[in-house]
Amino acid sequence: MTKKQLIYLAGIFILGCVLMLTASIAKKNKSTVKWDGTPYNLENVNPVDAKFAQPYNETLDNLGDVFVVLAGLVLAASIAVAFFTSADKLKAFKIAVLDCVYFFISGCYGNGIYRILKTVAGRIRPYMYFANPSQKGIEENDFFRSWPSGHSANALITFGFLLSWFAVRYADSKLKKPVLTVSFLICLSTMILRLLSGNHFLTDVLTGAALGFVLSYSVSQLCYRIYGKEKEIK
């Protein structure tokens, strides 16, 4: 890696960290929304979101967490398989480390931006328009952080990175289509669960998914263009 490449990658990494720090500071200084215990009026929500709004479901809420973890495990397993099936383990280790760094950088951008938007928008979650909302969400002052969906963003961050990773490293791999298909289905399930659990409106999950995918794919492709386009290891 040349000095110029290192400087570019370091700059991208630092900017990602700045976004995460900004998101954390913004959330900490956000004014708390006071709730008087009366459900919000669903008539104040746009017709499309109102039609798909759901009351809170704790089981589906927890299941959504599981699917986000599954999305990450698919990515981790893909990188691990690429490493263990390579003949040149030293080169494979170098590439695996670079891939993990690029994914981390992509995650910083995706998470940083969606968290900033959550804080700025301050949108009330769907379950607040029904009886028996999430008590945890109320106690943690999370009930006014609906847009965009963080779970959807994080799931699509892994899918966007996987798509970029296969394109650069293993474009001809037989595992490309099945892995991407499984990853996409997990992402879709995550979005549906966030909708059905009452945590998000339809526009929340769609926006979060689009945001996570675009940022992850774009940032990872940028990193690969700067350095790290080694082809698959035989």
CSV table of C-alpha atoms in Angstrom, one decimal:
chain,number,residue,atom,x,y,z
A,1,MET,CA,0.0,0.0,0.0
A,2,THR,CA,1.4,3.4,-1.0
A,3,LYS,CA,1.5,6.4,1.2
A,4,LYS,CA,-1.1,8.1,-1.0
A,5,GLN,CA,-3.5,5.1,-0.7
A,6,LEU,CA,-3.0,5.0,3.0
A,7,ILE,CA,-3.8,8.7,3.3
A,8,TYR,CA,-7.0,8.3,1.3
A,9,LEU,CA,-8.2,5.3,3.2
A,10,ALA,CA,-7.4,7.0,6.5
A,11,GLY,CA,-9.3,10.1,5.5
A,12,ILE,CA,-12.4,8.0,4.6
A,13,PHE,CA,-12.1,6.1,7.9
A,14,ILE,CA,-11.8,9.3,10.0
A,15,LEU,CA,-14.8,10.9,8.2
A,16,GLY,CA,-16.8,7.7,9.1
A,17,CYS,CA,-15.8,8.0,12.7
A,18,VAL,CA,-16.7,11.7,12.7
A,19,LEU,CA,-20.2,10.8,11.5
A,20,MET,CA,-20.6,8.3,14.3
A,21,LEU,CA,-19.4,10.7,16.9
A,22,THR,CA,-21.7,13.4,15.5
A,23,ALA,CA,-24.7,11.0,15.7
A,24,SER,CA,-23.9,10.2,19.3
A,25,ILE,CA,-23.6,13.8,20.3
A,26,ALA,CA,-26.8,14.8,18.5
A,27,LYS,CA,-28.7,12.0,20.2
A,28,LYS,CA,-27.3,13.0,23.6
A,29,ASN,CA,-28.4,16.6,23.2
A,30,LYS,CA,-31.8,15.9,21.6
A,31,SER,CA,-34.7,17.3,23.6
A,32,THR,CA,-36.9,14.6,25.1
A,33,VAL,CA,-40.4,14.3,23.7
A,34,LYS,CA,-43.0,14.4,26.5
A,35,TRP,CA,-45.9,11.9,26.2
A,36,ASP,CA,-49.1,12.4,28.2
A,37,GLY,CA,-50.1,8.7,27.9
A,38,THR,CA,-52.8,9.3,25.2
A,39,PRO,CA,-52.2,7.4,21.9
A,40,TYR,CA,-51.3,9.7,19.0
A,41,ASN,CA,-53.9,10.2,16.2
A,42,LEU,CA,-53.2,7.9,13.2
A,43,GLU,CA,-55.2,10.3,11.0
A,44,ASN,CA,-52.2,12.7,11.2
A,45,VAL,CA,-50.1,10.1,9.4
A,46,ASN,CA,-50.0,9.9,5.6
A,47,PRO,CA,-52.5,7.3,4.1
A,48,VAL,CA,-49.9,4.8,2.9
A,49,ASP,CA,-48.0,4.6,6.3
A,50,ALA,CA,-51.3,4.7,8.2
A,51,LYS,CA,-52.6,1.7,6.2
A,52,PHE,CA,-49.6,-0.5,7.2
A,53,ALA,CA,-49.1,0.8,10.8
A,54,GLN,CA,-49.2,-2.0,13.4
A,55,PRO,CA,-49.5,-2.1,17.2
A,56,TYR,CA,-46.4,-3.2,19.2
A,57,ASN,CA,-45.4,-6.9,19.2
A,58,GLU,CA,-42.5,-7.7,21.5
A,59,THR,CA,-41.9,-11.2,19.9
A,60,LEU,CA,-41.6,-9.8,16.4
A,61,ASP,CA,-39.5,-7.0,17.8
A,62,ASN,CA,-37.0,-9.4,19.3
A,63,LEU,CA,-37.1,-11.6,16.1
A,64,GLY,CA,-36.1,-8.5,14.1
A,65,ASP,CA,-32.9,-8.3,16.3
A,66,VAL,CA,-32.1,-11.9,15.5
A,67,PHE,CA,-32.4,-11.4,11.7
A,68,VAL,CA,-30.0,-8.4,11.8
A,69,VAL,CA,-27.5,-10.7,13.5
A,70,LEU,CA,-28.1,-13.4,10.9
A,71,ALA,CA,-27.4,-10.8,8.2
A,72,GLY,CA,-24.0,-10.1,9.8
A,73,LEU,CA,-23.3,-13.8,10.2
A,74,VAL,CA,-23.8,-14.5,6.5
A,75,LEU,CA,-21.2,-11.9,5.7
A,76,ALA,CA,-18.8,-13.2,8.3
A,77,ALA,CA,-19.3,-16.8,7.1
A,78,SER,CA,-18.6,-15.7,3.5
A,79,ILE,CA,-15.3,-14.1,4.4
A,80,ALA,CA,-14.3,-17.0,6.6
A,81,VAL,CA,-15.0,-19.6,3.8
A,82,ALA,CA,-13.0,-17.5,1.4
A,83,PHE,CA,-10.1,-17.6,3.9
A,84,PHE,CA,-10.2,-21.3,4.8
A,85,THR,CA,-10.6,-22.5,1.2
A,86,SER,CA,-7.6,-20.5,0.0
A,87,ALA,CA,-4.2,-22.2,-0.6
A,88,ASP,CA,-2.2,-19.1,0.2
A,89,LYS,CA,-3.3,-18.4,3.8
A,90,LEU,CA,-1.0,-15.4,4.3
A,91,LYS,CA,-2.4,-13.6,1.3
A,92,ALA,CA,-5.9,-14.7,2.3
A,93,PHE,CA,-5.5,-13.3,5.8
A,94,LYS,CA,-4.3,-9.9,4.4
A,95,ILE,CA,-7.4,-9.8,2.1
A,96,ALA,CA,-9.8,-10.8,4.9
A,97,VAL,CA,-8.4,-8.1,7.2
A,98,LEU,CA,-8.8,-5.5,4.5
A,99,ASP,CA,-12.4,-6.7,3.8
A,100,CYS,CA,-13.3,-6.4,7.5
A,101,VAL,CA,-11.8,-2.9,7.6
A,102,TYR,CA,-13.8,-1.9,4.6
A,103,PHE,CA,-17.0,-3.3,6.0
A,104,PHE,CA,-16.4,-1.4,9.3
A,105,ILE,CA,-15.9,1.8,7.4
A,106,SER,CA,-19.0,1.2,5.4
A,107,GLY,CA,-20.9,0.5,8.6
A,108,CYS,CA,-19.7,3.8,10.1
A,109,TYR,CA,-21.1,5.8,7.2
A,110,GLY,CA,-24.4,3.9,7.1
A,111,ASN,CA,-24.9,4.0,10.9
A,112,GLY,CA,-23.7,7.5,11.3
A,113,ILE,CA,-26.0,9.0,8.7
A,114,TYR,CA,-29.1,7.1,9.6
A,115,ARG,CA,-28.7,7.9,13.3
A,116,ILE,CA,-28.3,11.6,12.6
A,117,LEU,CA,-31.4,11.5,10.5
A,118,LYS,CA,-33.3,9.7,13.3
A,119,THR,CA,-32.4,12.4,15.7
A,120,VAL,CA,-33.2,15.3,13.4
A,121,ALA,CA,-36.5,13.9,12.1
A,122,GLY,CA,-37.9,12.9,15.6
A,123,ARG,CA,-40.7,10.8,14.0
A,124,ILE,CA,-43.1,9.1,16.4
A,125,ARG,CA,-43.1,5.3,16.1
A,126,PRO,CA,-46.3,3.5,14.9
A,127,TYR,CA,-46.9,1.7,18.2
A,128,MET,CA,-47.5,5.1,19.8
A,129,TYR,CA,-50.7,5.4,17.8
A,130,PHE,CA,-52.2,2.3,19.5
A,131,ALA,CA,-52.9,1.1,23.0
A,132,ASN,CA,-50.2,-0.8,24.9
A,133,PRO,CA,-47.1,0.7,23.2
A,134,SER,CA,-43.5,-0.5,23.9
A,135,GLN,CA,-42.7,0.4,27.5
A,136,LYS,CA,-39.1,0.0,26.8
A,137,GLY,CA,-39.2,2.4,24.0
A,138,ILE,CA,-40.9,5.0,26.2
A,139,GLU,CA,-38.6,4.5,29.1
A,140,GLU,CA,-35.5,4.8,26.8
A,141,ASN,CA,-36.9,7.8,25.0
A,142,ASP,CA,-36.7,5.8,21.7
A,143,PHE,CA,-40.4,6.2,20.7
A,144,PHE,CA,-39.7,9.3,18.7
A,145,ARG,CA,-36.9,7.8,16.6
A,146,SER,CA,-38.9,6.0,13.9
A,147,TRP,CA,-37.4,7.4,10.7
A,148,PRO,CA,-35.4,5.8,9.1
A,149,SER,CA,-35.3,2.2,10.3
A,150,GLY,CA,-31.9,1.3,11.7
A,151,HIS,CA,-32.5,-2.4,11.6
A,152,SER,CA,-33.3,-2.2,7.9
A,153,ALA,CA,-30.3,0.0,7.3
A,154,ASN,CA,-27.9,-2.4,9.0
A,155,ALA,CA,-29.3,-5.5,7.3
A,156,LEU,CA,-28.9,-3.8,3.9
A,157,ILE,CA,-25.4,-2.5,4.9
A,158,THR,CA,-24.3,-6.2,5.0
A,159,PHE,CA,-26.1,-7.0,1.7
A,160,GLY,CA,-24.6,-3.9,-0.1
A,161,PHE,CA,-21.1,-4.9,1.1
A,162,LEU,CA,-21.6,-8.5,0.1
A,163,LEU,CA,-22.6,-7.4,-3.4
A,164,SER,CA,-19.5,-5.2,-3.7
A,165,TRP,CA,-17.3,-7.9,-2.2
A,166,PHE,CA,-18.4,-10.6,-4.6
A,167,ALA,CA,-18.0,-8.2,-7.6
A,168,VAL,CA,-14.4,-7.4,-6.6
A,169,ARG,CA,-13.2,-10.6,-5.1
A,170,TYR,CA,-15.2,-13.5,-6.4
A,171,ALA,CA,-17.3,-12.4,-9.4
A,172,ASP,CA,-17.3,-16.0,-10.8
A,173,SER,CA,-17.9,-17.8,-7.6
A,174,LYS,CA,-20.6,-20.5,-7.6
A,175,LEU,CA,-21.6,-19.3,-4.1
A,176,LYS,CA,-22.3,-15.7,-5.3
A,177,LYS,CA,-26.0,-16.2,-6.2
A,178,PRO,CA,-27.0,-18.4,-3.3
A,179,VAL,CA,-25.3,-16.3,-0.7
A,180,LEU,CA,-26.7,-13.1,-2.1
A,181,THR,CA,-30.1,-14.6,-2.3
A,182,VAL,CA,-30.1,-15.8,1.3
A,183,SER,CA,-28.7,-12.4,2.4
A,184,PHE,CA,-31.4,-10.5,0.5
A,185,LEU,CA,-34.2,-12.7,2.0
A,186,ILE,CA,-32.8,-12.1,5.5
A,187,CYS,CA,-32.9,-8.3,4.7
A,188,LEU,CA,-36.4,-8.5,3.4
A,189,SER,CA,-37.5,-10.5,6.5
A,190,THR,CA,-35.9,-7.9,8.7
A,191,MET,CA,-37.8,-5.1,7.0
A,192,ILE,CA,-41.1,-7.0,7.3
A,193,LEU,CA,-40.6,-7.8,11.0
A,194,ARG,CA,-39.8,-4.1,11.8
A,195,LEU,CA,-43.1,-3.2,10.1
A,196,LEU,CA,-45.2,-5.9,11.7
A,197,SER,CA,-43.7,-5.3,15.2
A,198,GLY,CA,-45.0,-1.8,15.2
A,199,ASN,CA,-41.6,-0.2,15.4
A,200,HIS,CA,-41.6,1.4,11.9
A,201,PHE,CA,-43.8,2.7,9.2
A,202,LEU,CA,-43.4,1.5,5.6
A,203,THR,CA,-41.5,4.6,4.5
A,204,ASP,CA,-39.2,4.1,7.5
A,205,VAL,CA,-38.1,0.6,6.4
A,206,LEU,CA,-37.8,1.5,2.7
A,207,THR,CA,-35.8,4.6,3.4
A,208,GLY,CA,-33.5,2.8,5.9
A,209,ALA,CA,-32.9,-0.1,3.5
A,210,ALA,CA,-32.1,2.2,0.6
A,211,LEU,CA,-29.8,4.3,2.8
A,212,GLY,CA,-27.9,1.4,4.1
A,213,PHE,CA,-27.5,-0.3,0.7
A,214,VAL,CA,-26.4,2.8,-1.2
A,215,LEU,CA,-23.9,3.9,1.5
A,216,SER,CA,-22.4,0.5,2.1
A,217,TYR,CA,-22.0,-0.4,-1.6
A,218,SER,CA,-20.7,3.1,-2.6
A,219,VAL,CA,-18.2,3.4,0.3
A,220,SER,CA,-16.9,-0.2,-0.1
A,221,GLN,CA,-16.5,0.3,-3.8
A,222,LEU,CA,-14.6,3.5,-3.1
A,223,CYS,CA,-12.3,1.7,-0.7
A,224,TYR,CA,-11.7,-1.1,-3.2
A,225,ARG,CA,-10.8,1.4,-5.9
A,226,ILE,CA,-8.3,3.0,-3.7
A,227,TYR,CA,-6.7,-0.3,-2.7
A,228,GLY,CA,-7.5,-3.9,-2.4
A,229,LYS,CA,-8.6,-5.3,-5.7
A,230,GLU,CA,-6.7,-8.5,-5.4
A,231,LYS,CA,-8.6,-11.2,-7.3
A,232,GLU,CA,-9.9,-14.4,-5.8
A,233,ILE,CA,-7.2,-16.7,-4.3
A,234,LYS,CA,-6.9,-20.1,-5.9
